[in-house]
Amino acid sequence: MKSLAFAPVLALIVAAPVAAEKDISPELAESRLNGCLLAGSTAAPRNDLREAVVSVRAFCAPQIKRVRNDRVAAATAGLSGVARKAADDAATRKLNDEIALVIAKYTGLTL
């Protein structure tokens, strides 16, 4: 019976990080992504930049998703149709390029 009393508390503890994640600013999300890229790059494979990028992107997937969503929302505000899709694609490509460049810088790898 006591375990049922702790269920709401446990639910709040588990849900708190998710709720807190939604409230962070785009600037903080960018900072967290940069920190994750740095941390991931220290453990990334060192024999090939492409492998390093794949490894670090997998490690930082939640941060990348958050920053991508923020950037796409900013880039597509007020747009619709083809223009919205083009802005979404451009923002995503720019972020992907930036991520690859940062990983190359942190790992010292080149193509």
CSV table of C-alpha atoms in Angstrom, one decimal:
chain,number,residue,atom,x,y,z
A,1,MET,CA,0.0,0.0,0.0
A,2,LYS,CA,2.9,2.4,0.8
A,3,SER,CA,4.3,1.9,-2.7
A,4,LEU,CA,1.2,3.4,-4.2
A,5,ALA,CA,1.7,6.6,-2.2
A,6,PHE,CA,5.1,7.1,-3.8
A,7,ALA,CA,3.8,6.6,-7.4
A,8,PRO,CA,2.9,10.3,-7.9
A,9,VAL,CA,6.2,11.4,-6.5
A,10,LEU,CA,8.1,9.0,-8.7
A,11,ALA,CA,6.1,10.3,-11.7
A,12,LEU,CA,7.1,13.9,-10.9
A,13,ILE,CA,10.7,13.0,-10.6
A,14,VAL,CA,10.8,11.2,-13.9
A,15,ALA,CA,8.8,13.9,-15.7
A,16,ALA,CA,10.7,16.9,-14.3
A,17,PRO,CA,13.7,16.7,-16.7
A,18,VAL,CA,11.3,16.5,-19.7
A,19,ALA,CA,9.3,19.5,-18.5
A,20,ALA,CA,12.4,21.5,-17.7
A,21,GLU,CA,13.9,20.7,-21.1
A,22,LYS,CA,10.9,22.4,-22.8
A,23,ASP,CA,11.5,25.6,-20.9
A,24,ILE,CA,15.1,26.3,-21.9
A,25,SER,CA,16.0,29.2,-24.2
A,26,PRO,CA,17.4,28.6,-27.7
A,27,GLU,CA,20.7,30.1,-26.5
A,28,LEU,CA,20.9,27.6,-23.6
A,29,ALA,CA,20.0,24.8,-26.1
A,30,GLU,CA,22.8,25.9,-28.4
A,31,SER,CA,25.2,26.0,-25.4
A,32,ARG,CA,24.2,22.5,-24.3
A,33,LEU,CA,24.7,21.2,-27.9
A,34,ASN,CA,28.2,22.7,-28.1
A,35,GLY,CA,29.1,21.1,-24.7
A,36,CYS,CA,27.7,17.8,-25.9
A,37,LEU,CA,29.7,18.0,-29.2
A,38,LEU,CA,32.8,18.7,-27.2
A,39,ALA,CA,32.2,15.8,-24.8
A,40,GLY,CA,31.2,13.4,-27.6
A,41,SER,CA,34.3,14.4,-29.7
A,42,THR,CA,36.6,13.3,-26.9
A,43,ALA,CA,35.4,9.7,-27.3
A,44,ALA,CA,34.8,9.7,-31.1
A,45,PRO,CA,36.7,7.4,-33.4
A,46,ARG,CA,39.9,9.1,-34.6
A,47,ASN,CA,40.5,7.3,-37.8
A,48,ASP,CA,37.9,9.0,-40.0
A,49,LEU,CA,35.9,12.3,-39.8
A,50,ARG,CA,32.8,10.7,-41.1
A,51,GLU,CA,32.8,8.0,-38.4
A,52,ALA,CA,33.4,10.7,-35.8
A,53,VAL,CA,30.5,12.8,-37.0
A,54,VAL,CA,28.2,9.7,-37.0
A,55,SER,CA,29.3,8.8,-33.5
A,56,VAL,CA,29.0,12.3,-32.0
A,57,ARG,CA,25.6,12.9,-33.7
A,58,ALA,CA,24.3,9.7,-32.2
A,59,PHE,CA,25.6,10.8,-28.7
A,60,CYS,CA,24.1,14.3,-29.0
A,61,ALA,CA,20.9,13.4,-30.8
A,62,PRO,CA,18.5,15.0,-28.2
A,63,GLN,CA,20.5,18.2,-28.2
A,64,ILE,CA,20.7,18.3,-32.0
A,65,LYS,CA,16.9,17.7,-32.2
A,66,ARG,CA,16.2,20.6,-29.8
A,67,VAL,CA,18.4,23.1,-31.6
A,68,ARG,CA,17.1,22.0,-35.0
A,69,ASN,CA,13.5,22.5,-33.8
A,70,ASP,CA,14.4,26.0,-32.5
A,71,ARG,CA,16.2,27.0,-35.7
A,72,VAL,CA,13.5,25.7,-38.0
A,73,ALA,CA,10.8,27.4,-36.0
A,74,ALA,CA,12.7,30.7,-36.3
A,75,ALA,CA,13.5,30.2,-40.0
A,76,THR,CA,10.0,29.3,-41.0
A,77,ALA,CA,8.0,31.8,-38.9
A,78,GLY,CA,5.3,33.3,-41.1
A,79,LEU,CA,6.1,31.2,-44.1
A,80,SER,CA,4.0,28.5,-45.7
A,81,GLY,CA,4.1,26.0,-48.6
A,82,VAL,CA,7.3,25.8,-50.7
A,83,ALA,CA,8.9,28.7,-48.9
A,84,ARG,CA,8.4,27.1,-45.5
A,85,LYS,CA,9.9,23.8,-46.8
A,86,ALA,CA,12.9,25.6,-48.3
A,87,ALA,CA,13.6,27.5,-45.1
A,88,ASP,CA,13.3,24.3,-43.1
A,89,ASP,CA,15.8,22.5,-45.4
A,90,ALA,CA,18.2,25.4,-45.4
A,91,ALA,CA,18.2,25.7,-41.6
A,92,THR,CA,18.7,21.9,-41.2
A,93,ARG,CA,21.6,21.9,-43.7
A,94,LYS,CA,23.2,24.9,-42.0
A,95,LEU,CA,23.0,23.2,-38.6
A,96,ASN,CA,24.4,19.9,-40.0
A,97,ASP,CA,27.3,21.8,-41.6
A,98,GLU,CA,28.1,23.6,-38.4
A,99,ILE,CA,28.0,20.3,-36.4
A,100,ALA,CA,30.4,18.7,-38.8
A,101,LEU,CA,32.8,21.6,-38.6
A,102,VAL,CA,32.7,21.7,-34.8
A,103,ILE,CA,33.4,18.0,-34.6
A,104,ALA,CA,36.3,18.4,-37.1
A,105,LYS,CA,37.7,21.2,-35.0
A,106,TYR,CA,37.3,19.3,-31.7
A,107,THR,CA,38.8,16.0,-33.1
A,108,GLY,CA,41.4,17.5,-35.4
A,109,LEU,CA,40.1,15.3,-38.2
A,110,THR,CA,39.7,16.3,-41.9
A,111,LEU,CA,38.2,14.7,-45.0
